[in-house]
Amino acid sequence: MVTEEVYLSTQTRQRPWTNASLRRILAFGGKVEEISAYETLIEGERRKLLLTIAATPKETRSFVEALTREERHGAVRGAVATYRAALQESARERRSNGL
């Protein structure tokens, strides 16, 4: 996703050219391919997400990126820890309710 990386790293000032850079379909005598409403919605939401990411302060983006890297490496460990904490909390609640 080089296009997105350039777009974000330049804070939305640059966008490398691709055919996807066209904002509407251009047809030169050929049949126009229909785009579903679902695909249009996804593209619109993706654009909003990219603009939101680009507008996010650098410190926040760095924090989220670091957290994501950490999560990828420790996803299983984190899930197990969360599950254990939930079990412990549930056990505490049962004890406090006399169950």
PDB file of N, CA and C in Angstrom:
ATOM      1  N   MET A   1       0.819  -1.179   0.000  1.00  0.00           N
ATOM      2  CA  MET A   1       0.000   0.000   0.000  1.00  0.00           C
ATOM      3  C   MET A   1       0.873   1.257   0.000  1.00  0.00           C
ATOM      4  N   VAL A   2       1.732   1.343  -0.972  1.00  0.00           N
ATOM      5  CA  VAL A   2       2.645   2.477  -1.086  1.00  0.00           C
ATOM      6  C   VAL A   2       1.872   3.786  -1.226  1.00  0.00           C
ATOM      7  N   THR A   3       0.808   3.768  -2.000  1.00  0.00           N
ATOM      8  CA  THR A   3       0.020   4.980  -2.215  1.00  0.00           C
ATOM      9  C   THR A   3      -0.443   5.562  -0.886  1.00  0.00           C
ATOM     10  N   GLU A   4      -0.977   4.707  -0.016  1.00  0.00           N
ATOM     11  CA  GLU A   4      -1.467   5.183   1.275  1.00  0.00           C
ATOM     12  C   GLU A   4      -0.328   5.689   2.152  1.00  0.00           C
ATOM     13  N   GLU A   5       0.805   4.999   2.113  1.00  0.00           N
ATOM     14  CA  GLU A   5       1.942   5.425   2.925  1.00  0.00           C
ATOM     15  C   GLU A   5       2.419   6.818   2.513  1.00  0.00           C
ATOM     16  N   VAL A   6       2.512   7.044   1.205  1.00  0.00           N
ATOM     17  CA  VAL A   6       2.919   8.370   0.710  1.00  0.00           C
ATOM     18  C   VAL A   6       1.867   9.407   1.103  1.00  0.00           C
ATOM     19  N   TYR A   7       0.611   9.064   0.915  1.00  0.00           N
ATOM     20  CA  TYR A   7      -0.492   9.969   1.227  1.00  0.00           C
ATOM     21  C   TYR A   7      -0.453  10.382   2.690  1.00  0.00           C
ATOM     22  N   LEU A   8      -0.232   9.414   3.574  1.00  0.00           N
ATOM     23  CA  LEU A   8      -0.211   9.705   5.003  1.00  0.00           C
ATOM     24  C   LEU A   8       1.075  10.386   5.442  1.00  0.00           C
ATOM     25  N   SER A   9       2.215   9.933   4.917  1.00  0.00           N
ATOM     26  CA  SER A   9       3.490  10.511   5.347  1.00  0.00           C
ATOM     27  C   SER A   9       3.657  11.960   4.887  1.00  0.00           C
ATOM     28  N   THR A  10       2.943  12.349   3.836  1.00  0.00           N
ATOM     29  CA  THR A  10       2.989  13.746   3.379  1.00  0.00           C
ATOM     30  C   THR A  10       1.809  14.542   3.922  1.00  0.00           C
ATOM     31  N   GLN A  11       1.126  13.979   4.893  1.00  0.00           N
ATOM     32  CA  GLN A  11      -0.037  14.610   5.517  1.00  0.00           C
ATOM     33  C   GLN A  11      -1.067  15.033   4.475  1.00  0.00           C
ATOM     34  N   THR A  12      -1.375  14.139   3.587  1.00  0.00           N
ATOM     35  CA  THR A  12      -2.380  14.262   2.515  1.00  0.00           C
ATOM     36  C   THR A  12      -2.026  15.267   1.426  1.00  0.00           C
ATOM     37  N   ARG A  13      -0.760  15.729   1.366  1.00  0.00           N
ATOM     38  CA  ARG A  13      -0.372  16.695   0.333  1.00  0.00           C
ATOM     39  C   ARG A  13      -0.044  16.010  -0.990  1.00  0.00           C
ATOM     40  N   GLN A  14       0.374  14.737  -0.959  1.00  0.00           N
ATOM     41  CA  GLN A  14       0.734  14.043  -2.193  1.00  0.00           C
ATOM     42  C   GLN A  14      -0.033  12.729  -2.285  1.00  0.00           C
ATOM     43  N   ARG A  15      -0.390  12.399  -3.502  1.00  0.00           N
ATOM     44  CA  ARG A  15      -1.045  11.118  -3.758  1.00  0.00           C
ATOM     45  C   ARG A  15      -0.500  10.586  -5.080  1.00  0.00           C
ATOM     46  N   PRO A  16       0.275   9.502  -5.046  1.00  0.00           N
ATOM     47  CA  PRO A  16       0.830   8.952  -6.287  1.00  0.00           C
ATOM     48  C   PRO A  16      -0.280   8.603  -7.280  1.00  0.00           C
ATOM     49  N   TRP A  17       0.024   8.779  -8.549  1.00  0.00           N
ATOM     50  CA  TRP A  17      -0.963   8.523  -9.588  1.00  0.00           C
ATOM     51  C   TRP A  17      -1.171   7.029  -9.783  1.00  0.00           C
ATOM     52  N   THR A  18      -2.408   6.651  -9.792  1.00  0.00           N
ATOM     53  CA  THR A  18      -2.837   5.323 -10.236  1.00  0.00           C
ATOM     54  C   THR A  18      -4.155   5.546 -10.965  1.00  0.00           C
ATOM     55  N   ASN A  19      -4.603   4.560 -11.685  1.00  0.00           N
ATOM     56  CA  ASN A  19      -5.905   4.702 -12.334  1.00  0.00           C
ATOM     57  C   ASN A  19      -7.001   4.909 -11.294  1.00  0.00           C
ATOM     58  N   ALA A  20      -6.759   4.433 -10.090  1.00  0.00           N
ATOM     59  CA  ALA A  20      -7.729   4.616  -9.011  1.00  0.00           C
ATOM     60  C   ALA A  20      -7.800   6.074  -8.570  1.00  0.00           C
ATOM     61  N   SER A  21      -6.852   6.899  -9.030  1.00  0.00           N
ATOM     62  CA  SER A  21      -6.866   8.310  -8.665  1.00  0.00           C
ATOM     63  C   SER A  21      -8.023   9.055  -9.330  1.00  0.00           C
ATOM     64  N   LEU A  22      -8.615   8.457 -10.349  1.00  0.00           N
ATOM     65  CA  LEU A  22      -9.768   9.074 -10.992  1.00  0.00           C
ATOM     66  C   LEU A  22     -10.936   9.067 -10.021  1.00  0.00           C
ATOM     67  N   ARG A  23     -11.609  10.178  -9.915  1.00  0.00           N
ATOM     68  CA  ARG A  23     -12.720  10.269  -8.967  1.00  0.00           C
ATOM     69  C   ARG A  23     -14.040   9.868  -9.605  1.00  0.00           C
ATOM     70  N   ARG A  24     -14.041   9.631 -10.899  1.00  0.00           N
ATOM     71  CA  ARG A  24     -15.236   9.138 -11.580  1.00  0.00           C
ATOM     72  C   ARG A  24     -14.805   8.279 -12.751  1.00  0.00           C
ATOM     73  N   ILE A  25     -15.724   7.536 -13.278  1.00  0.00           N
ATOM     74  CA  ILE A  25     -15.416   6.629 -14.383  1.00  0.00           C
ATOM     75  C   ILE A  25     -15.370   7.418 -15.692  1.00  0.00           C
ATOM     76  N   LEU A  26     -14.290   7.209 -16.433  1.00  0.00           N
ATOM     77  CA  LEU A  26     -14.183   7.788 -17.765  1.00  0.00           C
ATOM     78  C   LEU A  26     -14.318   6.653 -18.774  1.00  0.00           C
ATOM     79  N   ALA A  27     -15.192   6.829 -19.726  1.00  0.00           N
ATOM     80  CA  ALA A  27     -15.391   5.798 -20.742  1.00  0.00           C
ATOM     81  C   ALA A  27     -15.194   6.427 -22.119  1.00  0.00           C
ATOM     82  N   PHE A  28     -14.436   5.737 -22.950  1.00  0.00           N
ATOM     83  CA  PHE A  28     -14.162   6.221 -24.297  1.00  0.00           C
ATOM     84  C   PHE A  28     -14.800   5.279 -25.295  1.00  0.00           C
ATOM     85  N   GLY A  29     -16.118   5.180 -25.250  1.00  0.00           N
ATOM     86  CA  GLY A  29     -16.852   4.355 -26.188  1.00  0.00           C
ATOM     87  C   GLY A  29     -17.039   2.918 -25.745  1.00  0.00           C
ATOM     88  N   GLY A  30     -16.381   2.495 -24.681  1.00  0.00           N
ATOM     89  CA  GLY A  30     -16.548   1.125 -24.191  1.00  0.00           C
ATOM     90  C   GLY A  30     -17.657   1.045 -23.159  1.00  0.00           C
ATOM     91  N   LYS A  31     -17.926  -0.169 -22.747  1.00  0.00           N
ATOM     92  CA  LYS A  31     -18.959  -0.398 -21.742  1.00  0.00           C
ATOM     93  C   LYS A  31     -18.441   0.035 -20.369  1.00  0.00           C
ATOM     94  N   VAL A  32     -19.258   0.766 -19.633  1.00  0.00           N
ATOM     95  CA  VAL A  32     -18.895   1.233 -18.301  1.00  0.00           C
ATOM     96  C   VAL A  32     -19.195   0.120 -17.299  1.00  0.00           C
ATOM     97  N   GLU A  33     -18.188  -0.206 -16.501  1.00  0.00           N
ATOM     98  CA  GLU A  33     -18.357  -1.241 -15.486  1.00  0.00           C
ATOM     99  C   GLU A  33     -19.064  -0.633 -14.275  1.00  0.00           C
ATOM    100  N   GLU A  34     -20.133  -1.280 -13.858  1.00  0.00           N
ATOM    101  CA  GLU A  34     -20.905  -0.786 -12.717  1.00  0.00           C
ATOM    102  C   GLU A  34     -20.173  -1.076 -11.410  1.00  0.00           C
ATOM    103  N   ILE A  35     -20.224  -0.115 -10.491  1.00  0.00           N
ATOM    104  CA  ILE A  35     -19.661  -0.289  -9.162  1.00  0.00           C
ATOM    105  C   ILE A  35     -20.835  -0.386  -8.196  1.00  0.00           C
ATOM    106  N   SER A  36     -20.813  -1.417  -7.363  1.00  0.00           N
ATOM    107  CA  SER A  36     -21.926  -1.627  -6.447  1.00  0.00           C
ATOM    108  C   SER A  36     -21.965  -0.545  -5.375  1.00  0.00           C
ATOM    109  N   ALA A  37     -23.139  -0.358  -4.821  1.00  0.00           N
ATOM    110  CA  ALA A  37     -23.303   0.618  -3.739  1.00  0.00           C
ATOM    111  C   ALA A  37     -22.434   0.239  -2.550  1.00  0.00           C
ATOM    112  N   TYR A  38     -22.287  -1.056  -2.327  1.00  0.00           N
ATOM    113  CA  TYR A  38     -21.461  -1.551  -1.227  1.00  0.00           C
ATOM    114  C   TYR A  38     -20.002  -1.130  -1.423  1.00  0.00           C
ATOM    115  N   GLU A  39     -19.465  -1.312  -2.650  1.00  0.00           N
ATOM    116  CA  GLU A  39     -18.079  -0.923  -2.935  1.00  0.00           C
ATOM    117  C   GLU A  39     -17.894   0.579  -2.796  1.00  0.00           C
ATOM    118  N   THR A  40     -18.863   1.345  -3.232  1.00  0.00           N
ATOM    119  CA  THR A  40     -18.804   2.792  -3.110  1.00  0.00           C
ATOM    120  C   THR A  40     -18.778   3.206  -1.649  1.00  0.00           C
ATOM    121  N   LEU A  41     -19.597   2.560  -0.829  1.00  0.00           N
ATOM    122  CA  LEU A  41     -19.621   2.848   0.608  1.00  0.00           C
ATOM    123  C   LEU A  41     -18.277   2.527   1.248  1.00  0.00           C
ATOM    124  N   ILE A  42     -17.708   1.383   0.898  1.00  0.00           N
ATOM    125  CA  ILE A  42     -16.411   0.989   1.462  1.00  0.00           C
ATOM    126  C   ILE A  42     -15.339   2.008   1.081  1.00  0.00           C
ATOM    127  N   GLU A  43     -15.308   2.415  -0.186  1.00  0.00           N
ATOM    128  CA  GLU A  43     -14.318   3.388  -0.634  1.00  0.00           C
ATOM    129  C   GLU A  43     -14.469   4.713   0.109  1.00  0.00           C
ATOM    130  N   GLY A  44     -15.704   5.144   0.315  1.00  0.00           N
ATOM    131  CA  GLY A  44     -15.948   6.394   1.037  1.00  0.00           C
ATOM    132  C   GLY A  44     -15.484   6.302   2.485  1.00  0.00           C
ATOM    133  N   GLU A  45     -15.792   5.187   3.138  1.00  0.00           N
ATOM    134  CA  GLU A  45     -15.383   5.001   4.531  1.00  0.00           C
ATOM    135  C   GLU A  45     -13.864   4.887   4.645  1.00  0.00           C
ATOM    136  N   ARG A  46     -13.251   4.217   3.668  1.00  0.00           N
ATOM    137  CA  ARG A  46     -11.791   4.083   3.668  1.00  0.00           C
ATOM    138  C   ARG A  46     -11.136   5.455   3.548  1.00  0.00           C
ATOM    139  N   ARG A  47     -11.689   6.290   2.685  1.00  0.00           N
ATOM    140  CA  ARG A  47     -11.152   7.648   2.519  1.00  0.00           C
ATOM    141  C   ARG A  47     -11.275   8.430   3.813  1.00  0.00           C
ATOM    142  N   LYS A  48     -12.423   8.344   4.480  1.00  0.00           N
ATOM    143  CA  LYS A  48     -12.612   9.044   5.753  1.00  0.00           C
ATOM    144  C   LYS A  48     -11.595   8.570   6.786  1.00  0.00           C
ATOM    145  N   LEU A  49     -11.367   7.251   6.815  1.00  0.00           N
ATOM    146  CA  LEU A  49     -10.395   6.702   7.763  1.00  0.00           C
ATOM    147  C   LEU A  49      -8.996   7.242   7.485  1.00  0.00           C
ATOM    148  N   LEU A  50      -8.594   7.249   6.213  1.00  0.00           N
ATOM    149  CA  LEU A  50      -7.264   7.752   5.858  1.00  0.00           C
ATOM    150  C   LEU A  50      -7.112   9.231   6.214  1.00  0.00           C
ATOM    151  N   LEU A  51      -8.151  10.011   5.988  1.00  0.00           N
ATOM    152  CA  LEU A  51      -8.090  11.432   6.331  1.00  0.00           C
ATOM    153  C   LEU A  51      -8.025  11.625   7.848  1.00  0.00           C
ATOM    154  N   THR A  52      -8.735  10.792   8.581  1.00  0.00           N
ATOM    155  CA  THR A  52      -8.689  10.863  10.046  1.00  0.00           C
ATOM    156  C   THR A  52      -7.295  10.505  10.547  1.00  0.00           C
ATOM    157  N   ILE A  53      -6.716   9.456   9.976  1.00  0.00           N
ATOM    158  CA  ILE A  53      -5.360   9.054  10.366  1.00  0.00           C
ATOM    159  C   ILE A  53      -4.382  10.177  10.055  1.00  0.00           C
ATOM    160  N   ALA A  54      -4.512  10.780   8.877  1.00  0.00           N
ATOM    161  CA  ALA A  54      -3.597  11.852   8.481  1.00  0.00           C
ATOM    162  C   ALA A  54      -3.716  13.067   9.403  1.00  0.00           C
ATOM    163  N   ALA A  55      -4.906  13.311   9.929  1.00  0.00           N
ATOM    164  CA  ALA A  55      -5.124  14.474  10.794  1.00  0.00           C
ATOM    165  C   ALA A  55      -4.766  14.197  12.255  1.00  0.00           C
ATOM    166  N   THR A  56      -4.494  12.950  12.575  1.00  0.00           N
ATOM    167  CA  THR A  56      -4.158  12.587  13.956  1.00  0.00           C
ATOM    168  C   THR A  56      -2.753  13.087  14.289  1.00  0.00           C
ATOM    169  N   PRO A  57      -2.563  13.669  15.477  1.00  0.00           N
ATOM    170  CA  PRO A  57      -1.228  14.147  15.850  1.00  0.00           C
ATOM    171  C   PRO A  57      -0.183  13.035  15.786  1.00  0.00           C
ATOM    172  N   LYS A  58       1.033  13.396  15.412  1.00  0.00           N
ATOM    173  CA  LYS A  58       2.106  12.424  15.214  1.00  0.00           C
ATOM    174  C   LYS A  58       2.341  11.586  16.470  1.00  0.00           C
ATOM    175  N   GLU A  59       2.285  12.200  17.642  1.00  0.00           N
ATOM    176  CA  GLU A  59       2.518  11.455  18.889  1.00  0.00           C
ATOM    177  C   GLU A  59       1.473  10.354  19.060  1.00  0.00           C
ATOM    178  N   THR A  60       0.229  10.671  18.748  1.00  0.00           N
ATOM    179  CA  THR A  60      -0.854   9.689  18.875  1.00  0.00           C
ATOM    180  C   THR A  60      -0.664   8.564  17.870  1.00  0.00           C
ATOM    181  N   ARG A  61      -0.320   8.925  16.620  1.00  0.00           N
ATOM    182  CA  ARG A  61      -0.090   7.889  15.606  1.00  0.00           C
ATOM    183  C   ARG A  61       1.054   6.980  16.012  1.00  0.00           C
ATOM    184  N   SER A  62       2.140   7.570  16.525  1.00  0.00           N
ATOM    185  CA  SER A  62       3.286   6.767  16.962  1.00  0.00           C
ATOM    186  C   SER A  62       2.895   5.822  18.078  1.00  0.00           C
ATOM    187  N   PHE A  63       2.083   6.308  19.015  1.00  0.00           N
ATOM    188  CA  PHE A  63       1.629   5.467  20.116  1.00  0.00           C
ATOM    189  C   PHE A  63       0.796   4.294  19.599  1.00  0.00           C
ATOM    190  N   VAL A  64      -0.143   4.574  18.703  1.00  0.00           N
ATOM    191  CA  VAL A  64      -1.010   3.520  18.156  1.00  0.00           C
ATOM    192  C   VAL A  64      -0.188   2.516  17.352  1.00  0.00           C
ATOM    193  N   GLU A  65       0.763   3.001  16.555  1.00  0.00           N
ATOM    194  CA  GLU A  65       1.610   2.094  15.775  1.00  0.00           C
ATOM    195  C   GLU A  65       2.421   1.182  16.687  1.00  0.00           C
ATOM    196  N   ALA A  66       2.979   1.752  17.763  1.00  0.00           N
ATOM    197  CA  ALA A  66       3.755   0.941  18.710  1.00  0.00           C
ATOM    198  C   ALA A  66       2.857  -0.075  19.398  1.00  0.00           C
ATOM    199  N   LEU A  67       1.672   0.344  19.772  1.00  0.00           N
ATOM    200  CA  LEU A  67       0.723  -0.557  20.419  1.00  0.00           C
ATOM    201  C   LEU A  67       0.331  -1.687  19.470  1.00  0.00           C
ATOM    202  N   THR A  68       0.137  -1.367  18.206  1.00  0.00           N
ATOM    203  CA  THR A  68      -0.220  -2.382  17.211  1.00  0.00           C
ATOM    204  C   THR A  68       0.903  -3.388  17.037  1.00  0.00           C
ATOM    205  N   ARG A  69       2.151  -2.903  16.957  1.00  0.00           N
ATOM    206  CA  ARG A  69       3.289  -3.825  16.838  1.00  0.00           C
ATOM    207  C   ARG A  69       3.348  -4.741  18.051  1.00  0.00           C
ATOM    208  N   GLU A  70       3.175  -4.158  19.224  1.00  0.00           N
ATOM    209  CA  GLU A  70       3.215  -4.938  20.463  1.00  0.00           C
ATOM    210  C   GLU A  70       2.088  -5.963  20.475  1.00  0.00           C
ATOM    211  N   GLU A  71       0.910  -5.547  20.039  1.00  0.00           N
ATOM    212  CA  GLU A  71      -0.246  -6.441  20.042  1.00  0.00           C
ATOM    213  C   GLU A  71      -0.040  -7.609  19.086  1.00  0.00           C
ATOM    214  N   ARG A  72       0.542  -7.337  17.919  1.00  0.00           N
ATOM    215  CA  ARG A  72       0.786  -8.430  16.976  1.00  0.00           C
ATOM    216  C   ARG A  72       1.684  -9.487  17.586  1.00  0.00           C
ATOM    217  N   HIS A  73       2.684  -9.040  18.335  1.00  0.00           N
ATOM    218  CA  HIS A  73       3.622  -9.991  18.926  1.00  0.00           C
ATOM    219  C   HIS A  73       3.062 -10.650  20.171  1.00  0.00           C
ATOM    220  N   GLY A  74       2.195  -9.976  20.855  1.00  0.00           N
ATOM    221  CA  GLY A  74       1.705 -10.517  22.111  1.00  0.00           C
ATOM    222  C   GLY A  74       0.207 -10.753  22.128  1.00  0.00           C
ATOM    223  N   ALA A  75      -0.393 -10.954  20.962  1.00  0.00           N
ATOM    224  CA  ALA A  75      -1.845 -11.089  20.888  1.00  0.00           C
ATOM    225  C   ALA A  75      -2.356 -12.255  21.720  1.00  0.00           C
ATOM    226  N   VAL A  76      -1.715 -13.393  21.612  1.00  0.00           N
ATOM    227  CA  VAL A  76      -2.165 -14.566  22.361  1.00  0.00           C
ATOM    228  C   VAL A  76      -1.946 -14.336  23.847  1.00  0.00           C
ATOM    229  N   ARG A  77      -0.780 -13.833  24.186  1.00  0.00           N
ATOM    230  CA  ARG A  77      -0.466 -13.544  25.588  1.00  0.00           C
ATOM    231  C   ARG A  77      -1.485 -12.558  26.163  1.00  0.00           C
ATOM    232  N   GLY A  78      -1.789 -11.524  25.403  1.00  0.00           N
ATOM    233  CA  GLY A  78      -2.740 -10.511  25.852  1.00  0.00           C
ATOM    234  C   GLY A  78      -4.143 -11.069  26.013  1.00  0.00           C
ATOM    235  N   ALA A  79      -4.562 -11.912  25.076  1.00  0.00           N
ATOM    236  CA  ALA A  79      -5.895 -12.515  25.157  1.00  0.00           C
ATOM    237  C   ALA A  79      -6.007 -13.408  26.380  1.00  0.00           C
ATOM    238  N   VAL A  80      -4.968 -14.187  26.653  1.00  0.00           N
ATOM    239  CA  VAL A  80      -4.967 -15.065  27.821  1.00  0.00           C
ATOM    240  C   VAL A  80      -5.014 -14.236  29.095  1.00  0.00           C
ATOM    241  N   ALA A  81      -4.232 -13.176  29.168  1.00  0.00           N
ATOM    242  CA  ALA A  81      -4.215 -12.317  30.349  1.00  0.00           C
ATOM    243  C   ALA A  81      -5.580 -11.677  30.571  1.00  0.00           C
ATOM    244  N   THR A  82      -6.219 -11.225  29.504  1.00  0.00           N
ATOM    245  CA  THR A  82      -7.544 -10.612  29.612  1.00  0.00           C
ATOM    246  C   THR A  82      -8.562 -11.629  30.105  1.00  0.00           C
ATOM    247  N   TYR A  83      -8.495 -12.842  29.559  1.00  0.00           N
ATOM    248  CA  TYR A  83      -9.407 -13.910  29.965  1.00  0.00           C
ATOM    249  C   TYR A  83      -9.213 -14.244  31.439  1.00  0.00           C
ATOM    250  N   ARG A  84      -7.963 -14.358  31.867  1.00  0.00           N
ATOM    251  CA  ARG A  84      -7.682 -14.649  33.279  1.00  0.00           C
ATOM    252  C   ARG A  84      -8.215 -13.548  34.184  1.00  0.00           C
ATOM    253  N   ALA A  85      -8.004 -12.307  33.801  1.00  0.00           N
ATOM    254  CA  ALA A  85      -8.483 -11.182  34.609  1.00  0.00           C
ATOM    255  C   ALA A  85     -10.007 -11.217  34.720  1.00  0.00           C
ATOM    256  N   ALA A  86     -10.677 -11.523  33.618  1.00  0.00           N
ATOM    257  CA  ALA A  86     -12.143 -11.606  33.640  1.00  0.00           C
ATOM    258  C   ALA A  86     -12.604 -12.739  34.550  1.00  0.00           C
ATOM    259  N   LEU A  87     -11.932 -13.880  34.495  1.00  0.00           N
ATOM    260  CA  LEU A  87     -12.280 -15.001  35.376  1.00  0.00           C
ATOM    261  C   LEU A  87     -12.075 -14.630  36.839  1.00  0.00           C
ATOM    262  N   GLN A  88     -10.967 -13.962  37.134  1.00  0.00           N
ATOM    263  CA  GLN A  88     -10.691 -13.558  38.513  1.00  0.00           C
ATOM    264  C   GLN A  88     -11.740 -12.559  39.002  1.00  0.00           C
ATOM    265  N   GLU A  89     -12.117 -11.615  38.165  1.00  0.00           N
ATOM    266  CA  GLU A  89     -13.130 -10.634  38.532  1.00  0.00           C
ATOM    267  C   GLU A  89     -14.473 -11.328  38.773  1.00  0.00           C
ATOM    268  N   SER A  90     -14.810 -12.266  37.927  1.00  0.00           N
ATOM    269  CA  SER A  90     -16.055 -13.020  38.088  1.00  0.00           C
ATOM    270  C   SER A  90     -16.048 -13.797  39.401  1.00  0.00           C
ATOM    271  N   ALA A  91     -14.922 -14.416  39.726  1.00  0.00           N
ATOM    272  CA  ALA A  91     -14.812 -15.175  40.978  1.00  0.00           C
ATOM    273  C   ALA A  91     -14.957 -14.242  42.175  1.00  0.00           C
ATOM    274  N   ARG A  92     -14.356 -13.044  42.113  1.00  0.00           N
ATOM    275  CA  ARG A  92     -14.482 -12.068  43.199  1.00  0.00           C
ATOM    276  C   ARG A  92     -15.936 -11.646  43.391  1.00  0.00           C
ATOM    277  N   GLU A  93     -16.624 -11.414  42.271  1.00  0.00           N
ATOM    278  CA  GLU A  93     -18.033 -11.013  42.354  1.00  0.00           C
ATOM    279  C   GLU A  93     -18.881 -12.119  42.969  1.00  0.00           C
ATOM    280  N   ARG A  94     -18.625 -13.365  42.591  1.00  0.00           N
ATOM    281  CA  ARG A  94     -19.384 -14.494  43.157  1.00  0.00           C
ATOM    282  C   ARG A  94     -19.142 -14.592  44.659  1.00  0.00           C
ATOM    283  N   ARG A  95     -17.873 -14.439  45.060  1.00  0.00           N
ATOM    284  CA  ARG A  95     -17.556 -14.513  46.492  1.00  0.00           C
ATOM    285  C   ARG A  95     -18.235 -13.380  47.262  1.00  0.00           C
ATOM    286  N   SER A  96     -18.211 -12.174  46.702  1.00  0.00           N
ATOM    287  CA  SER A  96     -18.818 -11.033  47.405  1.00  0.00           C
ATOM    288  C   SER A  96     -20.339 -11.158  47.482  1.00  0.00           C
ATOM    289  N   ASN A  97     -20.934 -11.891  46.556  1.00  0.00           N
ATOM    290  CA  ASN A  97     -22.384 -12.113  46.563  1.00  0.00           C
ATOM    291  C   ASN A  97     -22.769 -13.379  47.335  1.00  0.00           C
ATOM    292  N   GLY A  98     -21.778 -14.035  47.923  1.00  0.00           N
ATOM    293  CA  GLY A  98     -22.036 -15.226  48.726  1.00  0.00           C
ATOM    294  C   GLY A  98     -22.346 -16.463  47.909  1.00  0.00           C
ATOM    295  N   LEU A  99     -21.911 -16.495  46.675  1.00  0.00           N
ATOM    296  CA  LEU A  99     -22.186 -17.674  45.820  1.00  0.00           C
ATOM    297  C   LEU A  99     -21.056 -18.659  45.847  1.00  0.00           C
TER     298      LEU A  99
END
